mmCIF file of C-alpha atoms in Angstrom:
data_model
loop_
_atom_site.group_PDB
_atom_site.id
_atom_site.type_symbol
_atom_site.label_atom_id
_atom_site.label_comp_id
_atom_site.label_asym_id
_atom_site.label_seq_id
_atom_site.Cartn_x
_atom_site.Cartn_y
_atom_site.Cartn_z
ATOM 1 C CA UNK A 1122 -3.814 2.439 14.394
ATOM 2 C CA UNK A 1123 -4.176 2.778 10.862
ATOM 3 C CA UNK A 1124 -6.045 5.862 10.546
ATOM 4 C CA UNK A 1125 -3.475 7.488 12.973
ATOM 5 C CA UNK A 1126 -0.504 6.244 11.615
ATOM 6 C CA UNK A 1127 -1.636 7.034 7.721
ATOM 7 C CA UNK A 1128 -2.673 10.948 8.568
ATOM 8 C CA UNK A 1129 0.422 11.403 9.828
ATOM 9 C CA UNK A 1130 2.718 10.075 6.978
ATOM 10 C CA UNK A 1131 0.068 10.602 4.275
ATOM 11 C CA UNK A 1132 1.832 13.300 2.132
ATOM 12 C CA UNK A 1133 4.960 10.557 1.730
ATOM 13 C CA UNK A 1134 2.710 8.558 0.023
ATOM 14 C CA UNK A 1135 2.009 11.814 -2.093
ATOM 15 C CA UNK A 1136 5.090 12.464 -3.216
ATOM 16 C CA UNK A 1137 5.409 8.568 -3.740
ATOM 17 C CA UNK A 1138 3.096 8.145 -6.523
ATOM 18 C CA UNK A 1139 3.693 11.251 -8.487
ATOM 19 C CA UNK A 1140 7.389 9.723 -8.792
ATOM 20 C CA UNK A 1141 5.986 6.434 -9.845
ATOM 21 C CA UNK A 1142 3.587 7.579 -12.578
ATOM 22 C CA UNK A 1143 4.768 11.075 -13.005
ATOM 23 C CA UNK A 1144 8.371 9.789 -14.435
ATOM 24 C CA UNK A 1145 9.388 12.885 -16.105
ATOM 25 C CA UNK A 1146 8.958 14.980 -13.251
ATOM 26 C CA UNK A 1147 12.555 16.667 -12.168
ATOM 27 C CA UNK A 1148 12.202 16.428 -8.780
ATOM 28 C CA UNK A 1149 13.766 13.303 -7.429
ATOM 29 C CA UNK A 1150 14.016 13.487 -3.663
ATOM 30 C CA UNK A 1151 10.707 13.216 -1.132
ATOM 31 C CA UNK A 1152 11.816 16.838 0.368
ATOM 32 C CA UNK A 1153 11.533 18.190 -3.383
ATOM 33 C CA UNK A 1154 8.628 16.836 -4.493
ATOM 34 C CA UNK A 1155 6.774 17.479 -1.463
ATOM 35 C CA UNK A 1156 7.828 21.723 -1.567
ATOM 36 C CA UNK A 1157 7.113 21.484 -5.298
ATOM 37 C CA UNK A 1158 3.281 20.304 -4.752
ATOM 38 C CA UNK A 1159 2.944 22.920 -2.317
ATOM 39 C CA UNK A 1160 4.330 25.310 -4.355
ATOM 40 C CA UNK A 1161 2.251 24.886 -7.297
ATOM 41 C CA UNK A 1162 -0.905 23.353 -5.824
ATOM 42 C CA UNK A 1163 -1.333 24.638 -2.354
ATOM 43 C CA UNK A 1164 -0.291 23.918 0.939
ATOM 44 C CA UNK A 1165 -3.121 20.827 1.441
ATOM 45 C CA UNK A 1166 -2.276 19.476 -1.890
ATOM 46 C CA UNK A 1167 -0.069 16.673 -0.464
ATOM 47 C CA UNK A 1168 -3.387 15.369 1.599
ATOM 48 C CA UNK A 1169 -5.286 15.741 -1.494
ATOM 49 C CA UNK A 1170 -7.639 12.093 -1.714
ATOM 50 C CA UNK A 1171 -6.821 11.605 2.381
ATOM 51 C CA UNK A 1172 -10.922 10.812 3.393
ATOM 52 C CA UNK A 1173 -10.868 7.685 0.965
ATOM 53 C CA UNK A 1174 -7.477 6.538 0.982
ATOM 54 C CA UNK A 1175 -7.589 6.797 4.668
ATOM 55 C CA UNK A 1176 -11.287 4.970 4.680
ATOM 56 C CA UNK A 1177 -10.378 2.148 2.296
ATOM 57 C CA UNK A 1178 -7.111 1.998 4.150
ATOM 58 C CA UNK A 1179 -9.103 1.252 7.458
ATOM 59 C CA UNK A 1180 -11.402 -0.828 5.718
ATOM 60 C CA UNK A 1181 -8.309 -3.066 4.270
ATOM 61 C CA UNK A 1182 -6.553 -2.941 7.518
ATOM 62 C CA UNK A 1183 -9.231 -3.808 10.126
ATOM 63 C CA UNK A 1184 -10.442 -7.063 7.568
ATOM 64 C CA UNK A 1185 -6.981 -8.132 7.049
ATOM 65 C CA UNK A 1186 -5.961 -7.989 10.908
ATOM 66 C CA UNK A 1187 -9.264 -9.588 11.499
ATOM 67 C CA UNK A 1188 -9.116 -12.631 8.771
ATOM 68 C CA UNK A 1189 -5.409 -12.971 9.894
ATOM 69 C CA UNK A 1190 -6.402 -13.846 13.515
ATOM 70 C CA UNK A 1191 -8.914 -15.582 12.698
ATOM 71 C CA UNK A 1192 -7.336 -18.082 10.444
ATOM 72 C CA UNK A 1193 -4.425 -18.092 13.045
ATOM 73 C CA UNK A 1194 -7.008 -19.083 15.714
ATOM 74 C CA UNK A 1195 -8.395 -21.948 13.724
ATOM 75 C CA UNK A 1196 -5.089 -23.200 12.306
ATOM 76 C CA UNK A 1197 -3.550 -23.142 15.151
ATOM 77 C CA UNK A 1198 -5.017 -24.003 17.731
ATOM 78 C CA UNK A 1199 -3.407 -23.530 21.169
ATOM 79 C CA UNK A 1200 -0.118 -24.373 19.205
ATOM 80 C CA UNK A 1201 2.831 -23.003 18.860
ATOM 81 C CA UNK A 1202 2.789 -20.419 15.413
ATOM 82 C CA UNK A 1203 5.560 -20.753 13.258
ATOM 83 C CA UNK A 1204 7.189 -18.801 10.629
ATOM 84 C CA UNK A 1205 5.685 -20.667 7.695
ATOM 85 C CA UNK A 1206 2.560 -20.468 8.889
ATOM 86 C CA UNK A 1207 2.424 -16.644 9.239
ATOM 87 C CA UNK A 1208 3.583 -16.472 5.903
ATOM 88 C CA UNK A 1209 0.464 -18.555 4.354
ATOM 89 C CA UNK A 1210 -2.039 -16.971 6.361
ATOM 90 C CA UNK A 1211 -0.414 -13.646 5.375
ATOM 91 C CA UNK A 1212 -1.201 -14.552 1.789
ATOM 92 C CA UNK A 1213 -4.549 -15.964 2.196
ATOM 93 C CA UNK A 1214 -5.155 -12.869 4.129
ATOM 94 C CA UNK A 1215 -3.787 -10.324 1.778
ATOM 95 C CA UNK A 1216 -5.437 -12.330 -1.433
ATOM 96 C CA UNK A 1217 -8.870 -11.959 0.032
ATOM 97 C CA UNK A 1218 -8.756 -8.499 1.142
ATOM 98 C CA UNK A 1219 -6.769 -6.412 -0.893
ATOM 99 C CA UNK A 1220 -7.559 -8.078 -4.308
ATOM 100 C CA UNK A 1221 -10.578 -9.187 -4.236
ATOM 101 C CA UNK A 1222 -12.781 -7.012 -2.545
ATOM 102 C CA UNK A 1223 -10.198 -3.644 -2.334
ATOM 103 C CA UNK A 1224 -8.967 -3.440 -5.651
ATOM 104 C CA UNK A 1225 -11.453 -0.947 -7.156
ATOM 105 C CA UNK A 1226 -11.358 1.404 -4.199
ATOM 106 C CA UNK A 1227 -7.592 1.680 -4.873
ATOM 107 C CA UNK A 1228 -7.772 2.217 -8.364
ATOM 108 C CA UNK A 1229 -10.729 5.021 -7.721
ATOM 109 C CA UNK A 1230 -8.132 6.373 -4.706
ATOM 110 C CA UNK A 1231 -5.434 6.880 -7.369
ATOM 111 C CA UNK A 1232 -7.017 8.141 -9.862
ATOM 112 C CA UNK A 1233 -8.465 10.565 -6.912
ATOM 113 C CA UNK A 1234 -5.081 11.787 -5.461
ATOM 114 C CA UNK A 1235 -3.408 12.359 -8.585
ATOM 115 C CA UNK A 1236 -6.449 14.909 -9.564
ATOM 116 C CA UNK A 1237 -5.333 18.418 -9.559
ATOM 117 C CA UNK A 1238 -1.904 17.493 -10.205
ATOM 118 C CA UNK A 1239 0.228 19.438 -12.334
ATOM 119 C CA UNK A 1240 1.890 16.377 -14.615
ATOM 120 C CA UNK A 1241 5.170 17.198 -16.041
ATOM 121 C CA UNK A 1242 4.265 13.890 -18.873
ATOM 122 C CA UNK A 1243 2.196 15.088 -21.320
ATOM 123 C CA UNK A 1244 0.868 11.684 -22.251
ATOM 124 C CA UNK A 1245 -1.034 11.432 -19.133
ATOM 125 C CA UNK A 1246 -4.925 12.273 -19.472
ATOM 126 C CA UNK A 1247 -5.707 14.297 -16.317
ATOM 127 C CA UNK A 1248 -8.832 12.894 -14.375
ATOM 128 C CA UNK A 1249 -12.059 15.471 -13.404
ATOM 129 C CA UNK A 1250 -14.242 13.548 -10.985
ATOM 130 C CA UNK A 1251 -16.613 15.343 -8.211
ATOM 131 C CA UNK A 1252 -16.000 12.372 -5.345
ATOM 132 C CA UNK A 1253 -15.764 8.614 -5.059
ATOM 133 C CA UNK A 1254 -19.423 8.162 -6.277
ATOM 134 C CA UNK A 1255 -18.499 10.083 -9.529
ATOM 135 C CA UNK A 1256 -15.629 8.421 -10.039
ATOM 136 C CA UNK A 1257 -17.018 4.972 -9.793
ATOM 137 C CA UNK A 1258 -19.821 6.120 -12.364
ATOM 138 C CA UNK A 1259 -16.909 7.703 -14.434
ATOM 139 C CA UNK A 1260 -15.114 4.951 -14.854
ATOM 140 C CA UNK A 1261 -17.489 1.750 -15.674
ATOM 141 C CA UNK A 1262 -19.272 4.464 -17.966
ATOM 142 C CA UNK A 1263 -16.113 5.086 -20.105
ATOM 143 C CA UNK A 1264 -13.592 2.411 -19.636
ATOM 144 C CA UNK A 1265 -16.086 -0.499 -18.532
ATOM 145 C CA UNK A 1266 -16.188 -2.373 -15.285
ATOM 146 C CA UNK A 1267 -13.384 -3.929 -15.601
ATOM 147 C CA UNK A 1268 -11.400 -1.015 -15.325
ATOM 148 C CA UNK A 1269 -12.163 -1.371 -11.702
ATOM 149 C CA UNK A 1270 -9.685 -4.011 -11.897
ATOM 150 C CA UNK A 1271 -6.562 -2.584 -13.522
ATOM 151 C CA UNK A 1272 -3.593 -4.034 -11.805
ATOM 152 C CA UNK A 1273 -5.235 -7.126 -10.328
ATOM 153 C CA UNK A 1274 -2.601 -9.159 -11.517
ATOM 154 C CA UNK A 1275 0.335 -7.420 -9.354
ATOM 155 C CA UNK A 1276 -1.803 -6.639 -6.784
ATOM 156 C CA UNK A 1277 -2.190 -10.291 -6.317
ATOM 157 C CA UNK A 1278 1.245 -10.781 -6.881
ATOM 158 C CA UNK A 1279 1.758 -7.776 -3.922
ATOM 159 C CA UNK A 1280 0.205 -9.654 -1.464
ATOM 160 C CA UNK A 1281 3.704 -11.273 -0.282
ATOM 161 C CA UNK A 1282 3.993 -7.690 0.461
ATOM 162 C CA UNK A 1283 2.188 -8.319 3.697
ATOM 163 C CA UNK A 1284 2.850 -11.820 4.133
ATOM 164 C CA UNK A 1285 6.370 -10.741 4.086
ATOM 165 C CA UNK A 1286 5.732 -8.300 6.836
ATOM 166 C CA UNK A 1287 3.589 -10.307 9.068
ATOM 167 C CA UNK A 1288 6.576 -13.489 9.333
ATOM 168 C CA UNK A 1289 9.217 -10.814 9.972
ATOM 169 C CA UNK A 1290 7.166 -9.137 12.382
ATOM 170 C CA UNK A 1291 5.781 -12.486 14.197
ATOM 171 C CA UNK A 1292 9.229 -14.363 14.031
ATOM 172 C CA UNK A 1293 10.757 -11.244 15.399
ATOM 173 C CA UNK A 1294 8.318 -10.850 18.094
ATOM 174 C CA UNK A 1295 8.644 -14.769 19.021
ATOM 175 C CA UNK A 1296 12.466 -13.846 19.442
ATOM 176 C CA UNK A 1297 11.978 -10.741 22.058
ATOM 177 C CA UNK A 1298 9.482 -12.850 23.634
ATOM 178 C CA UNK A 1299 11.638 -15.873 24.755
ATOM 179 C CA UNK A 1300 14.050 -12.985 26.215
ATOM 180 C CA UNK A 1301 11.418 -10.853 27.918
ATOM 181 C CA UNK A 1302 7.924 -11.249 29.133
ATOM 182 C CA UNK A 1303 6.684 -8.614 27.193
ATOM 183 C CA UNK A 1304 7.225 -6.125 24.020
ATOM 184 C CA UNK A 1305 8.268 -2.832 24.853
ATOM 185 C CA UNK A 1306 6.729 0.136 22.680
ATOM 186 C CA UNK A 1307 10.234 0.260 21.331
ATOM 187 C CA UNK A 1308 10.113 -3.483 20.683
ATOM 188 C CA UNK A 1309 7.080 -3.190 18.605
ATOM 189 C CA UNK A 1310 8.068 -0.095 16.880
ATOM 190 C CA UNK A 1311 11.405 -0.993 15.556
ATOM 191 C CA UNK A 1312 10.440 -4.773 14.597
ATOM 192 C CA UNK A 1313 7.011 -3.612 12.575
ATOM 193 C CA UNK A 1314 9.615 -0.828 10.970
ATOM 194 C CA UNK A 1315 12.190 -3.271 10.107
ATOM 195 C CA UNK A 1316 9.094 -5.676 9.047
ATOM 196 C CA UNK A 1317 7.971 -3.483 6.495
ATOM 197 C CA UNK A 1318 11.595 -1.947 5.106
ATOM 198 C CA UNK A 1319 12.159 -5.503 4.416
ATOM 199 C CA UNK A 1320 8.622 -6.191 2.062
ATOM 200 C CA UNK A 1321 8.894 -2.841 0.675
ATOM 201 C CA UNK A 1322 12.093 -3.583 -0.708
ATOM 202 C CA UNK A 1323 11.258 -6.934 -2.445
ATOM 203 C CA UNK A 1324 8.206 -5.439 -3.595
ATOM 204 C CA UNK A 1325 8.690 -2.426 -5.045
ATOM 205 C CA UNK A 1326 8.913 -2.794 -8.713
ATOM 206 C CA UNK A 1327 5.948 -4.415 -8.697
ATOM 207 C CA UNK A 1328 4.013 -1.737 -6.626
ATOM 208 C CA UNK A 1329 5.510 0.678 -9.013
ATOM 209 C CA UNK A 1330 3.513 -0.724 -11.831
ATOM 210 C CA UNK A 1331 0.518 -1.436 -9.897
ATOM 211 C CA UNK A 1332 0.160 2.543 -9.276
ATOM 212 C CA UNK A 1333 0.736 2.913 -12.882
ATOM 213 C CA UNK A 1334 -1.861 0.379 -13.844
ATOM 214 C CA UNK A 1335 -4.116 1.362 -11.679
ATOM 215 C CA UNK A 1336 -4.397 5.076 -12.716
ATOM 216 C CA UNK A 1337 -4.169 3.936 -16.472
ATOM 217 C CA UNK A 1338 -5.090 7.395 -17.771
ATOM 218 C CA UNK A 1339 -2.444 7.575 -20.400
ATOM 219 C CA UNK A 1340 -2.769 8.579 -24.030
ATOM 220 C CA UNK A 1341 -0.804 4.787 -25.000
ATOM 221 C CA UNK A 1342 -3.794 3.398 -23.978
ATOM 222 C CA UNK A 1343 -6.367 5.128 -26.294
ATOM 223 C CA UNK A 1344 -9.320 2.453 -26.260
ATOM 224 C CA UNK A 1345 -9.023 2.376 -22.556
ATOM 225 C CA UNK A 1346 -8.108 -1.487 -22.421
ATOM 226 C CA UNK A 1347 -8.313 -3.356 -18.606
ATOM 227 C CA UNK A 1348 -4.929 -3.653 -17.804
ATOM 228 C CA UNK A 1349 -2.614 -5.832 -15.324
ATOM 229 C CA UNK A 1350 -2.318 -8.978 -17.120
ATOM 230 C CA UNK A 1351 1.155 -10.658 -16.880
ATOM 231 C CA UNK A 1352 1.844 -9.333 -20.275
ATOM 232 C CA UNK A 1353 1.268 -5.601 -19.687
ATOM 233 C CA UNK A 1354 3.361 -6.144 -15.799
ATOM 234 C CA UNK A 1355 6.460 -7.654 -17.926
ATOM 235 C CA UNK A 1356 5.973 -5.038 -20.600
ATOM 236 C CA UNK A 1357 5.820 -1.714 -18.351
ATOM 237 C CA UNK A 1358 9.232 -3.490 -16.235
ATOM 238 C CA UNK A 1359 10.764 -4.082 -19.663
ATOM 239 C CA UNK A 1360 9.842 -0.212 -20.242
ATOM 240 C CA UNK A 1361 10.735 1.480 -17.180
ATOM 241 C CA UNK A 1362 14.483 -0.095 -17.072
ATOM 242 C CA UNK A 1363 15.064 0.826 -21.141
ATOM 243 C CA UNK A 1364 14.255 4.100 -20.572
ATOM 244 C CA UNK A 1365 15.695 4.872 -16.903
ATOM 245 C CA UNK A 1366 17.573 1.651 -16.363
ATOM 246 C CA UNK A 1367 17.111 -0.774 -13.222
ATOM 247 C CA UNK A 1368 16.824 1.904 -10.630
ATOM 248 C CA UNK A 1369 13.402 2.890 -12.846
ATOM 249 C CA UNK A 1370 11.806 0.212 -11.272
ATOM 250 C CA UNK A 1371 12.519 2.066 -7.566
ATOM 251 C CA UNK A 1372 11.643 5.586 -8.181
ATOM 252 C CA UNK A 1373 9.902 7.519 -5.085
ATOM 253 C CA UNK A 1374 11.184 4.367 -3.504
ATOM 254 C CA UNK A 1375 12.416 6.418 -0.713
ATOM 255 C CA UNK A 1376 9.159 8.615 0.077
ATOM 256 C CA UNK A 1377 7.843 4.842 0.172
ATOM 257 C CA UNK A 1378 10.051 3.484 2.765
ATOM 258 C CA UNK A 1379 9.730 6.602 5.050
ATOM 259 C CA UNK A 1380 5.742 6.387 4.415
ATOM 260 C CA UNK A 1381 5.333 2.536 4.773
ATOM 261 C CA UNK A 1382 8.052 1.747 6.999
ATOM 262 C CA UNK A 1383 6.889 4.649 9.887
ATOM 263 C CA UNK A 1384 3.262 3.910 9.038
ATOM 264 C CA UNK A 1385 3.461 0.971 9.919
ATOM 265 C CA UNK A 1386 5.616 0.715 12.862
ATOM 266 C CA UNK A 1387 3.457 3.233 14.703
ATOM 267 C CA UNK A 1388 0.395 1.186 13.124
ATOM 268 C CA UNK A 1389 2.050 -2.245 15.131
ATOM 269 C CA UNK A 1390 2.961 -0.010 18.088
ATOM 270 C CA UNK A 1391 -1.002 1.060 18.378
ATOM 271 C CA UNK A 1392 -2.004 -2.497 17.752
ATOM 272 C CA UNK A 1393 -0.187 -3.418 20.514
ATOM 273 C CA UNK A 1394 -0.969 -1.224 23.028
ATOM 274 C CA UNK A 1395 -4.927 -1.375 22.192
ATOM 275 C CA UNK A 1396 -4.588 -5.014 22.309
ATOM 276 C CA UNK A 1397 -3.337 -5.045 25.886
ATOM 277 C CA UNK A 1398 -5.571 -2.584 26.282
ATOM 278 C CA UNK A 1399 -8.636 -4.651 25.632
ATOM 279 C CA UNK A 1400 -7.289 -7.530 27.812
ATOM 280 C CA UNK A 1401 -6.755 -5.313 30.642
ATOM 281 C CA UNK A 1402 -10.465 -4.141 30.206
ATOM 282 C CA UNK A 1403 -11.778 -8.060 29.405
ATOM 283 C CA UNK A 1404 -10.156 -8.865 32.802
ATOM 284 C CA UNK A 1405 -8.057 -11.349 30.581
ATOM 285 C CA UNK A 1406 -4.422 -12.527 30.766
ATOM 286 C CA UNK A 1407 -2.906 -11.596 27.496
ATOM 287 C CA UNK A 1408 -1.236 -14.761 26.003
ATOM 288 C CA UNK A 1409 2.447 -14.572 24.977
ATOM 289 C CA UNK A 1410 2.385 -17.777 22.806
ATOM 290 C CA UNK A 1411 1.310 -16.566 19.540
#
């Protein structure tokens, strides 16, 4: 589901982060920015990092739907799930899969789609790495290990992000369910869209400076300091709305939306149908109570 759903809307997330760390770029709208890179760079430029950001994505995705169940399962226990309790698995989920063990693939994906680009910021330090092996080696040899780590602090902060989505999505779902025996593909796909629109929204600022952590080559940071502590999050918030005021904080916001929202409603739509899927093959009743 996410493999599909992520080839599909992957040059969104293109244009996305270009806005985000590329802020003097003219180009404002997805359409734009999307013609522009093609223009300039070719027309496979917008998929250019797609084999790791698509394999780290799978990675994240298939632990985090895994550890979510799982933790459901054991909590629960037969019971009825509730709305508070999707939202602190959620976390727990999202803080042991996407910060602690995903972080440095992320920061080596950036770092990795943004090669080749054609910045219109002069203070950013372009990036020349031959694949994800290089780029690892790159990295801990010149900024340190650590590095690996820039923007741990809002990614861990970010991981409402899917906590947010998961209790809109399950209390949603509990909703349709008590009027009909079973999700439609419709059901799933408009409830995972409006699930995600929702925790895109809260979270965008930070996710903003997370992608601008995370690539970190920039000319302001000459000795190549880790960054992401709470300091450097407030600082580069305090930045971006001085210099471009409070909608700063949302740029690309709407290549993000159309990227996260459509991912992942076709993601949820997949998930669904493989999951009946795989209780129609294991002979099994699938369980509505959730």
């Amino acid at each position: 589901g996410s493999m599909t759903a992520m080839t599909v809307f992957f040059p969104l997330d293109t244009a996305r982060l270009r806005l985000q760390v590329d802020e003097k770029r003219k180009s404002k709208t997805t359409p734009a920015v999307l013609l522009e890179i093609i223009k300039e760079e070719g027309l496979l430029a917008p998929y250019r990092g797609w084999f790791p950001v698509i394999s780290s994505l799978c990675c994240s995705n298939f632990v985090y739907f895994y550890t979510f169940n799982s933790l459901k399962a054991l909590w629960v226990k037969g019971q009825h799930s509730t709305t508070g309790k999707d939202l602190v698995l959620g976390v727990v989920a999202g803080s042991v899969v996407n910060v602690l063990l995903t972080t440095p693939l992320w920061v080596v994906n950036t770092r990795l789609k943004l090669q080749g680009a054609k910045f219109r910021n002069e203070d950013i330090v372009p990036t020349n790495y031959k694949g994800i092996i290089d780029a690892f080696h790159q990295i801990i040899r010149d900024e340190g290990v650590l590095a690996l780590w820039n923007g741990t602090f809002p990614s861990l902060l970010l991981v409402f992000n899917p906590a947010i989505q998961f209790m809109f999505y399950e209390g949603s779902k509990r909703k349709l369910l008590k009027k009909q025996l079973q999700l439609t593909s419709l059901d799933a796909f408009v409830i995972g869209a409006i699930a995600k629109a929702v925790a895109t929204t809260l979270t965008y600022p930070l996710q903003t400076v997370q992608s601008i952590l995370r690539f970190g080559r920039h000319r302001l940071n000459p000795e190549n300091r880790t960054l992401g502590s709470l300091r450097n999050v407030l600082y580069l918030l305090q930045q971006r709305v001085r210099r471009f005021g409070l909608m700063g904080l949302y740029k690309g916001l709407e290549a993000k939306l159309l990227q996260t929202v459509l991912t992942a409603a076709l993601m949820f739509l997949v998930y669904e149908k493989l999951t009946a899927a795989t209780f129609t093959v294991m002979g099994l009743k699938h369980s509505r109570k959730h």
